[in-house]
Short mmCIF file of C-alpha atoms in Angstrom, two decimals:
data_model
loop_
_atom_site.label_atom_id
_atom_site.label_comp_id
_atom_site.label_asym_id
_atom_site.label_seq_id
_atom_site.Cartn_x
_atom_site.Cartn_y
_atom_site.Cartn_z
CA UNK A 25 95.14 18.18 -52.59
CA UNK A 26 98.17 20.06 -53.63
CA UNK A 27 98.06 23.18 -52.03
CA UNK A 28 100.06 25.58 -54.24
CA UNK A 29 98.68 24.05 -57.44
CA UNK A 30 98.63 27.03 -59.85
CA UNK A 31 96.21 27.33 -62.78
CA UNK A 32 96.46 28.69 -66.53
CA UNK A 33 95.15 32.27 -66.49
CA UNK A 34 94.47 32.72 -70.40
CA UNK A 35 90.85 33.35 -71.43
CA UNK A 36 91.95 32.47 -74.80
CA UNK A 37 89.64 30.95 -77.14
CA UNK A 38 90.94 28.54 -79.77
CA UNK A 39 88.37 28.52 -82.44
CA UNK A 40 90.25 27.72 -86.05
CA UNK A 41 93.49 26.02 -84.55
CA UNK A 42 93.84 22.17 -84.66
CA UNK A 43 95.90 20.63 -81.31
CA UNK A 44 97.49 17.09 -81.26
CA UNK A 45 98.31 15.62 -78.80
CA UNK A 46 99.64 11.92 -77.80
CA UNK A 47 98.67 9.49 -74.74
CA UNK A 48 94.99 11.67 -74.49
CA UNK A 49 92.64 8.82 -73.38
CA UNK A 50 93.87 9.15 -69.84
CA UNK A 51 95.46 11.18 -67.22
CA UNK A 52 97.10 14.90 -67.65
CA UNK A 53 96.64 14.38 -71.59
CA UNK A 54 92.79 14.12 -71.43
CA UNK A 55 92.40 16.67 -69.18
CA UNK A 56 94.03 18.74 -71.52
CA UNK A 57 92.41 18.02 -74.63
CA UNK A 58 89.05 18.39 -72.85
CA UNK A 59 89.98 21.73 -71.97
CA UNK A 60 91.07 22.95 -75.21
CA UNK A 61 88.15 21.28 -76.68
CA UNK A 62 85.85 23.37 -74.73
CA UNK A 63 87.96 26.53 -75.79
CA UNK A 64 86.58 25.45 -79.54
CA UNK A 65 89.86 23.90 -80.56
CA UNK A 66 90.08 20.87 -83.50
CA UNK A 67 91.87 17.90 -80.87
CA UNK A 68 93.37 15.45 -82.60
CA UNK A 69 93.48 12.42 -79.60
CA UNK A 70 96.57 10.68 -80.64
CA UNK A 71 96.50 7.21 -78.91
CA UNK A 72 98.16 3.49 -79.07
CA UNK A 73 94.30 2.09 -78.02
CA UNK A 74 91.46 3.47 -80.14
CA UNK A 75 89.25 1.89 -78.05
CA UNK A 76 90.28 3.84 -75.26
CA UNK A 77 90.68 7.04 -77.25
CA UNK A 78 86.81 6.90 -78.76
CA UNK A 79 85.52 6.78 -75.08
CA UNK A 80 87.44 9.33 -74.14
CA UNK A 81 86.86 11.73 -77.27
CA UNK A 82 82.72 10.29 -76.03
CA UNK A 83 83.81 11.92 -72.73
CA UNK A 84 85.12 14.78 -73.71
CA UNK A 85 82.17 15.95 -75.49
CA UNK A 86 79.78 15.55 -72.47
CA UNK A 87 81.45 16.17 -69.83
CA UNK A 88 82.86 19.70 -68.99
CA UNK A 89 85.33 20.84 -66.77
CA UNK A 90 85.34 21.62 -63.56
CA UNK A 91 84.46 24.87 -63.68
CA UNK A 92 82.26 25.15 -66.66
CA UNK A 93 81.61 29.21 -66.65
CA UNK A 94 85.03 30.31 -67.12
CA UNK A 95 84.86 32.54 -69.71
CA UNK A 96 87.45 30.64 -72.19
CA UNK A 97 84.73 27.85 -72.19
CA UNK A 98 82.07 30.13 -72.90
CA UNK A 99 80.88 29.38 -76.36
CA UNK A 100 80.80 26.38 -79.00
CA UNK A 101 83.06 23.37 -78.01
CA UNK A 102 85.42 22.69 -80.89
CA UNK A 103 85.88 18.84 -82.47
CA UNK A 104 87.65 15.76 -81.14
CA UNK A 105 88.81 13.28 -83.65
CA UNK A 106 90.86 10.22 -82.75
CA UNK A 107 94.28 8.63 -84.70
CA UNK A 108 96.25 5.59 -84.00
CA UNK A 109 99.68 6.04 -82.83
CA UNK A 110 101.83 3.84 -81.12
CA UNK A 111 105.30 5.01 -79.74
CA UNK A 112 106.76 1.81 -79.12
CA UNK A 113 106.70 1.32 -83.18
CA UNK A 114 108.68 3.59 -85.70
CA UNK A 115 106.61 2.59 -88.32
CA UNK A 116 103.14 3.24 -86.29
CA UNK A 117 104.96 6.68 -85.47
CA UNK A 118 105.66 7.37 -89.42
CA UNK A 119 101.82 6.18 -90.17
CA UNK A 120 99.81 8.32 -87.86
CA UNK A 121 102.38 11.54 -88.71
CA UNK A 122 101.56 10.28 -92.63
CA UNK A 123 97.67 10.60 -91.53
CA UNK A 124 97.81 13.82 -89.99
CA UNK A 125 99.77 15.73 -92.42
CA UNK A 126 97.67 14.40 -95.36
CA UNK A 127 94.12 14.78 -93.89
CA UNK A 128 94.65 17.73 -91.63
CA UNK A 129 94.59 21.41 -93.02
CA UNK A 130 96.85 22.64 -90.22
CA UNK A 131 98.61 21.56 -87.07
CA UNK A 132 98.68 24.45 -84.70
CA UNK A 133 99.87 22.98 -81.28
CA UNK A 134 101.44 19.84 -81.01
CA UNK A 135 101.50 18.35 -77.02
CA UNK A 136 103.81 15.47 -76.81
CA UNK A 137 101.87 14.27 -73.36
CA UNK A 138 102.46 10.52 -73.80
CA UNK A 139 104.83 8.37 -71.59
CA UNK A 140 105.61 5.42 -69.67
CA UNK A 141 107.58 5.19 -66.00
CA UNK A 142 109.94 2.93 -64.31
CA UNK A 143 108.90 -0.23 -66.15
CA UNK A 144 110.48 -3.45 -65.99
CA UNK A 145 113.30 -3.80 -68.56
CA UNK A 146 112.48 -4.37 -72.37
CA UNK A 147 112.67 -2.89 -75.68
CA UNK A 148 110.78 -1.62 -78.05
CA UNK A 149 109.73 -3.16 -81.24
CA UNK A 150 112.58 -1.56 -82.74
CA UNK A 151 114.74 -2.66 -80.45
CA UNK A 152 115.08 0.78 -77.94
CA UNK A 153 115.05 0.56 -74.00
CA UNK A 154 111.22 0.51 -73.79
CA UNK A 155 111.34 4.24 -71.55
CA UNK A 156 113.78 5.89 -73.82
CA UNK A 157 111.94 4.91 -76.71
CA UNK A 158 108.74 5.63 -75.74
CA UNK A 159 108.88 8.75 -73.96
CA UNK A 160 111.91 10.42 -76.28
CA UNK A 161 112.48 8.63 -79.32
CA UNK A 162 109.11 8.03 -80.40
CA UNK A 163 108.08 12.02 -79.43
CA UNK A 164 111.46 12.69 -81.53
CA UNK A 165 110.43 11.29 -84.60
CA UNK A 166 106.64 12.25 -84.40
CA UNK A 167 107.75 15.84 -83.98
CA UNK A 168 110.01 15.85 -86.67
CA UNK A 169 108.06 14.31 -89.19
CA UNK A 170 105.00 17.01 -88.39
CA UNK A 171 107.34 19.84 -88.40
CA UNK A 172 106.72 20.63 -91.94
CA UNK A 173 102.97 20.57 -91.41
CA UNK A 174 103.46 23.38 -88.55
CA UNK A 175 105.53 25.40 -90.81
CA UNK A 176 103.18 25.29 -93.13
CA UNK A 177 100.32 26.16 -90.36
CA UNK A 178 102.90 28.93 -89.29
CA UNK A 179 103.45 30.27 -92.36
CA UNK A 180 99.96 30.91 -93.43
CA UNK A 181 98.09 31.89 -89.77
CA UNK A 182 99.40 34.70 -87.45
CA UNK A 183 98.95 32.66 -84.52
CA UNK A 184 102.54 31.57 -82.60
CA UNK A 185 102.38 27.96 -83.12
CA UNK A 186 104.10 25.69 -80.46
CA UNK A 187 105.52 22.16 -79.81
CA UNK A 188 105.08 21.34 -75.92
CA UNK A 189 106.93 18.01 -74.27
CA UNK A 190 105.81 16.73 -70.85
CA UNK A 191 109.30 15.87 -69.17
CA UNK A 192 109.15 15.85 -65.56
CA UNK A 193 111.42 17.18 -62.35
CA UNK A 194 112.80 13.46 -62.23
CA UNK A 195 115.18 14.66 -64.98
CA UNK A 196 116.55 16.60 -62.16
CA UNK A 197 118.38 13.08 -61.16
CA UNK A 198 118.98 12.01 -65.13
CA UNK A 199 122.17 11.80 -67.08
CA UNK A 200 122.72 10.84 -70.85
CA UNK A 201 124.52 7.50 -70.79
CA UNK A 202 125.74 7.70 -73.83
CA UNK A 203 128.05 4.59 -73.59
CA UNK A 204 124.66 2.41 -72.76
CA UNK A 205 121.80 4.39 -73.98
CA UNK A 206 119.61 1.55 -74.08
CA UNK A 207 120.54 0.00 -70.96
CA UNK A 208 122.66 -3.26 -72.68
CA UNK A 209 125.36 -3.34 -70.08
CA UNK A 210 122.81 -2.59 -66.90
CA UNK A 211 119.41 -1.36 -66.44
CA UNK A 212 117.60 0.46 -63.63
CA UNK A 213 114.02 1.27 -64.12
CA UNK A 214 114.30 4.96 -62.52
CA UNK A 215 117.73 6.01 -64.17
CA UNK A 216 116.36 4.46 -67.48
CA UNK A 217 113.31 7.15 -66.79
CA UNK A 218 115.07 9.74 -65.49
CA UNK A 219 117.18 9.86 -68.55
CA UNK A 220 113.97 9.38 -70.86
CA UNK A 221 112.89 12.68 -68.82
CA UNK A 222 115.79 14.71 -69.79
CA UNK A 223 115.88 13.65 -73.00
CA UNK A 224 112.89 15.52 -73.08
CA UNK A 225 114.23 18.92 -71.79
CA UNK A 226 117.21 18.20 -73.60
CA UNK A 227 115.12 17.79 -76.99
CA UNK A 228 113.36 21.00 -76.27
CA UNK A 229 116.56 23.35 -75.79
CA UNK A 230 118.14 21.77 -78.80
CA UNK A 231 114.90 22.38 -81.52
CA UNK A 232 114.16 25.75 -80.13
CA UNK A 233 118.39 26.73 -80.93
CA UNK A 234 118.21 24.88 -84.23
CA UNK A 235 114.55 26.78 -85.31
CA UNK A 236 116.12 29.98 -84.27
CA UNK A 237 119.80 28.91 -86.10
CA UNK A 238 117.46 27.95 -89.52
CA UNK A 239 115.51 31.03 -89.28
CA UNK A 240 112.21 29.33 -88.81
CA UNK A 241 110.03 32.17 -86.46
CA UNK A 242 107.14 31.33 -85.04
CA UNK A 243 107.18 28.27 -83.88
CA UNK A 244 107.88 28.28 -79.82
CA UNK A 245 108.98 24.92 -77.70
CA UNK A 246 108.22 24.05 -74.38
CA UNK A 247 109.15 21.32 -71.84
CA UNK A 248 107.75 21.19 -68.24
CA UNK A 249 107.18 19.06 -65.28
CA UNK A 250 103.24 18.67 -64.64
CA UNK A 251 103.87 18.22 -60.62
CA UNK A 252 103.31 14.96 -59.07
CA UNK A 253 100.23 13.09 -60.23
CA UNK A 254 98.07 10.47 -59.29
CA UNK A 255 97.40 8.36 -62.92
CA UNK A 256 97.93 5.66 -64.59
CA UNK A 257 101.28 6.75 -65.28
CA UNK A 258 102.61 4.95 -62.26
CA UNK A 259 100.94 1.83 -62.90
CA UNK A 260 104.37 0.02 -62.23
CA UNK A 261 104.83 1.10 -58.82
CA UNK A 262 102.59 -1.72 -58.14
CA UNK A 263 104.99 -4.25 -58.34
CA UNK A 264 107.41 -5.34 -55.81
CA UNK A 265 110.48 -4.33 -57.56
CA UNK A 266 109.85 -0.58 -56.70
CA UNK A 267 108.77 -0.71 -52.98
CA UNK A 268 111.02 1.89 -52.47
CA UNK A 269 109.31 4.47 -55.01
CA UNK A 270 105.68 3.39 -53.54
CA UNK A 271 107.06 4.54 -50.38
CA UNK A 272 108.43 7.38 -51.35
CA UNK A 273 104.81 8.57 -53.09
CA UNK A 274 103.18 7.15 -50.05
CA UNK A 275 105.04 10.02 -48.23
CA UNK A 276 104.23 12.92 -50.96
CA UNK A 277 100.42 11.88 -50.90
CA UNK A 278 98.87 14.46 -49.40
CA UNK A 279 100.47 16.91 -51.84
CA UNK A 280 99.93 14.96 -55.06
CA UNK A 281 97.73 16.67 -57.64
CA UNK A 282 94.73 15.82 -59.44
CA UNK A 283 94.84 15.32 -62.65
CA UNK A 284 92.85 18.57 -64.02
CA UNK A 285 95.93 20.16 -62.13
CA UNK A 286 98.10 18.57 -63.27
CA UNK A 287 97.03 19.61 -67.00
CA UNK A 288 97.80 23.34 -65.51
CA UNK A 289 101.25 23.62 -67.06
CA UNK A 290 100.69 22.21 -69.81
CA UNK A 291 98.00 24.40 -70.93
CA UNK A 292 99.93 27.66 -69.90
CA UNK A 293 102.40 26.69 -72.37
CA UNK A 294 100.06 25.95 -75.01
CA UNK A 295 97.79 28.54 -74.97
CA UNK A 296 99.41 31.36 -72.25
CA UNK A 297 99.99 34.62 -74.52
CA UNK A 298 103.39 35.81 -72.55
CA UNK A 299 104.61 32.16 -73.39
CA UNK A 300 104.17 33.06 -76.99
CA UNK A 301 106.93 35.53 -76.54
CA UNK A 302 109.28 32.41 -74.69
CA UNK A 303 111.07 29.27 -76.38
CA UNK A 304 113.01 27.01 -75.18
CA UNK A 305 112.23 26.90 -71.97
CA UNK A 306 110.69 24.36 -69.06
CA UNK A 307 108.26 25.31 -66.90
CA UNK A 308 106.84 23.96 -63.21
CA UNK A 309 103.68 25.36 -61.84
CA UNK A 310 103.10 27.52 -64.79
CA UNK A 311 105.89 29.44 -65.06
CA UNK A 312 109.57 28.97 -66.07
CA UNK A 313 112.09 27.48 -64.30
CA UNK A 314 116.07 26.23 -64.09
CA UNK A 315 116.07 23.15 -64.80
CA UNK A 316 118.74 20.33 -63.86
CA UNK A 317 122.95 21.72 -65.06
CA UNK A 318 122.65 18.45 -67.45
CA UNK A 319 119.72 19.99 -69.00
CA UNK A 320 121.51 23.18 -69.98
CA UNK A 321 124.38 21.35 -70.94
CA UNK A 322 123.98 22.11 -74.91
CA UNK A 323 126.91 20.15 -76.11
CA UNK A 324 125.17 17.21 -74.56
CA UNK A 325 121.91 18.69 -76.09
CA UNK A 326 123.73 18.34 -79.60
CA UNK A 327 124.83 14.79 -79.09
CA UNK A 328 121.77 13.96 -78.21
CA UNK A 329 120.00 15.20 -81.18
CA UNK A 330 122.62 13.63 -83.42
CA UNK A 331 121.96 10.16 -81.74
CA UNK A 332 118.15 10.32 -81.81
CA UNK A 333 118.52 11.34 -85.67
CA UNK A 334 120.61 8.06 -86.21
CA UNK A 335 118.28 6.22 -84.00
CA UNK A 336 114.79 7.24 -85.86
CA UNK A 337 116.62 6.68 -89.37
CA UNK A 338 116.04 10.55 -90.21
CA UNK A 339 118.25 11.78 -93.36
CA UNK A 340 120.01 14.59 -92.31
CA UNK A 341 120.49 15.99 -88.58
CA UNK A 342 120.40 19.45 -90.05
CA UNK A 343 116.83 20.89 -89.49
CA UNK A 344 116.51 22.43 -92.71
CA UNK A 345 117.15 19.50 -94.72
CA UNK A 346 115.05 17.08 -92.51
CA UNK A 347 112.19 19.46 -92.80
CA UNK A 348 112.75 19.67 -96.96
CA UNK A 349 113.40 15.80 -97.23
CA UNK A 350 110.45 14.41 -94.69
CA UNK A 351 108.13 17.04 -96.84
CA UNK A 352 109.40 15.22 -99.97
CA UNK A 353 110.15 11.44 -99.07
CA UNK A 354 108.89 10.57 -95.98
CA UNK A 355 105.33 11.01 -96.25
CA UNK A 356 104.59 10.65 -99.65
#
C-alpha cells in the first residue's frame, strides 16, 4: 500500500450538478464516479463497452465506498446513467458529445479519465497513433465539442464548473514530436505514451490561457498524475515486448496504489473548493505541482493546440469561434 497516499478533504455534496466522465467501467474512473455518485451527483459513465459500463453503473449503486460514513456520502446517492463513446473513432466521439448536449440539462464537471498505455503500434480508425489518439485527440475533441454545454451550465448555476484530464508523471519523460506525431518514421510504445501524457498537460495549460484570453470565467482546468496504479491500464505490460517496464513496476510494487487512491486527485480537483480558485494547473497527491519544462513550454502548448484542431477537423482554432460554430453546426 502506498504509504503517503493523500485523500480529498471536501465534504462537499453534489446534489443538482451532472459529472461526465470517460473510461468509468474500470479502474481510477469508477472509483470516481462511485464517489461522486454517493455525494448525490448526476454521473454520466461515458464508455467504449456498454456492457461493461451497465455493470458498473449496477455496481455503483450497491456498493459504497470504503468508508461509507463520511459525511459527503451522508444522504441520497445521486443517478448513474451510461453513454457510448469510443475514443478511437471521431465520429463515435462527435455522437456521444451530440447525445449529451441534446439530452442533458447541464454538464457541470467533465473528467477526461479514459486512456490506453504502451500498446503495440497501430492507429486509430481515423488513422492516429492508437495512444495519441486515444488518450489526447479523442479527449480534445470531446472537450471541445461539450464546451458550449458547460458554458451554458456556467452561465446559468453559480457553481465553478471544471474540465479535469488524467495525464500522468510519465509526461515527465515526453516530448512533442512534431516532425512524426503519429509515429510514421519510428515508433516506441513508451515515448508514443509519454507524449500522449503531455499532450494532456499541454492541452490543459493551453484551454485554461485561451478561456481566460476569450473572457470565459468560470470554467477551471485541471491535469494531474493519479500516482502509480494497479488496473487494467497496464494490461500491455503483459507482453514480452515490455519486460523492461514489468520490471521496473515489479520494483515500485510495494508502493503502488489502489485504485480508490488513486481516484484521490482526481476528485480534489473536481470537487476541492480552494481548487475552484486554481486553473491551469496539474496536480500529484492532491495538490499542485511543477510539472515537466516541456509542459510549461506554451509556444509548444500553442502548436499543439493548432495541430489537434487540424487533426479533429474543428473550424476555427480560435476558442470563441469553435465554441459559436460547434453550438451551431456541429451538433445539430
Amino acid at each position: 500500500m502506498w504509504p503517503f497516499s493523500r485523500s480529498c478533504q471536501s465534504k462537499a455534496r453534489l446534489v443538482g450538478r451532472t459529472i461526465v466522465i470517460t473510461g468509468a467501467n474500470t479502474g481510477i474512473g469508477k472509483e470516481t464516479a462511485r464517489d461522486l455518485y454517493r455525494r448525490g451527483a448526476r454521473v454520466v459513465l461515458a464508455c467504449r463497452d456498454l456492457a461493461k459500463a451497465n455493470a458498473a453503473a449496477e455496481d455503483l449503486k450497491k456498493v459504497p465506498p470504503s468508508k461509507p460514513d463520511r459525511e459527503q456520502f451522508i444522504g441520497e446517492p445521486g443517478e448513474v446513467v451510461v453513454c457510448k463513446l469510443d475514443l478511437n473513432s471521431l465520429a463515435s466521439v462527435k455522437e456521444c458529445a451530440k447525445h449529451i448536449s441534446t439530452t442533458e440539462s447541464a454538464v457541470h464537471i467533465l473528467i477526461n479519465n479514459a486512456g490506453i498505455m504502451m500498446c503495440p503500434k497501430g492507429t486509430t480508425e481515423d488513422g492516429f497513433e492508437t495512444q495519441l489518439g486515444t488518450n489526447h485527440l479523442g479527449h480534445f475533441l470531446f472537450t471541445m465539442l461539450l464546451l458550449p454545454k458547460i458554458i451554458q451550465t456556467q452561465k446559468a448555476s453559480e457553481f465553478c464548473c471544471r474540465i479535469v484530464n488524467v495525464s500522468s508523471m510519465a509526461h515527465e519523460g515526453g516530448d512533442i514530436r512534431f516532425d512524426d506525431l503519429m509515429g510514421e518514421k519510428s515508433y516506441n510504445a513508451i515515448s508514443a505514451y509519454t507524449q500522449s501524457k503531455l499532450a494532456n498537460v499541454l492541452f490543459t495549460r493551453e484551454l485554461a490561457r485561451r478561456l481566460k484570453d476569450d473572457n470565459i470565467g468560470g470554467i477551471n482546468v485541471y491535469s494531474l498524475h493519479p500516482g502509480v496504479i494497479k488496473s487494467e491500464l497496464g494490461r500491455h505490460l503483459n507482453e514480452g515486448l515490455f519486460r523492461g517496464a514489468r520490471f521496473f513496476f515489479s520494483i515500485l510494487s510495494p508502493f503502488i496504489k489502489n485504485v480508490e487512491q488513486g481516484a484521490q486527485t482526481t476528485l480534489h480537483c473536481a470537487v476541492d473548493e480552494g481548487a475552484a480558485k486554481e486553473t491551469g494547473l496539474y496536480y500529484r497527491e492532491c495538490s499542485p505541482t511543477k510539472p515537466s519544462s516541456n509542459a510549461q513550454d506554451d509556444a509548444k502548448a500553442a502548436r499543439l493546440w493548432d495541430e489537434s484542431v487540424k487533426l479533429v477537423g474543428l473550424p476555427s482554432n480560435n476558442l470563441s469561434e469553435i465554441v459559436e460554430k460547434v453550438s451551431k453546426e456541429y451538433l445539430k
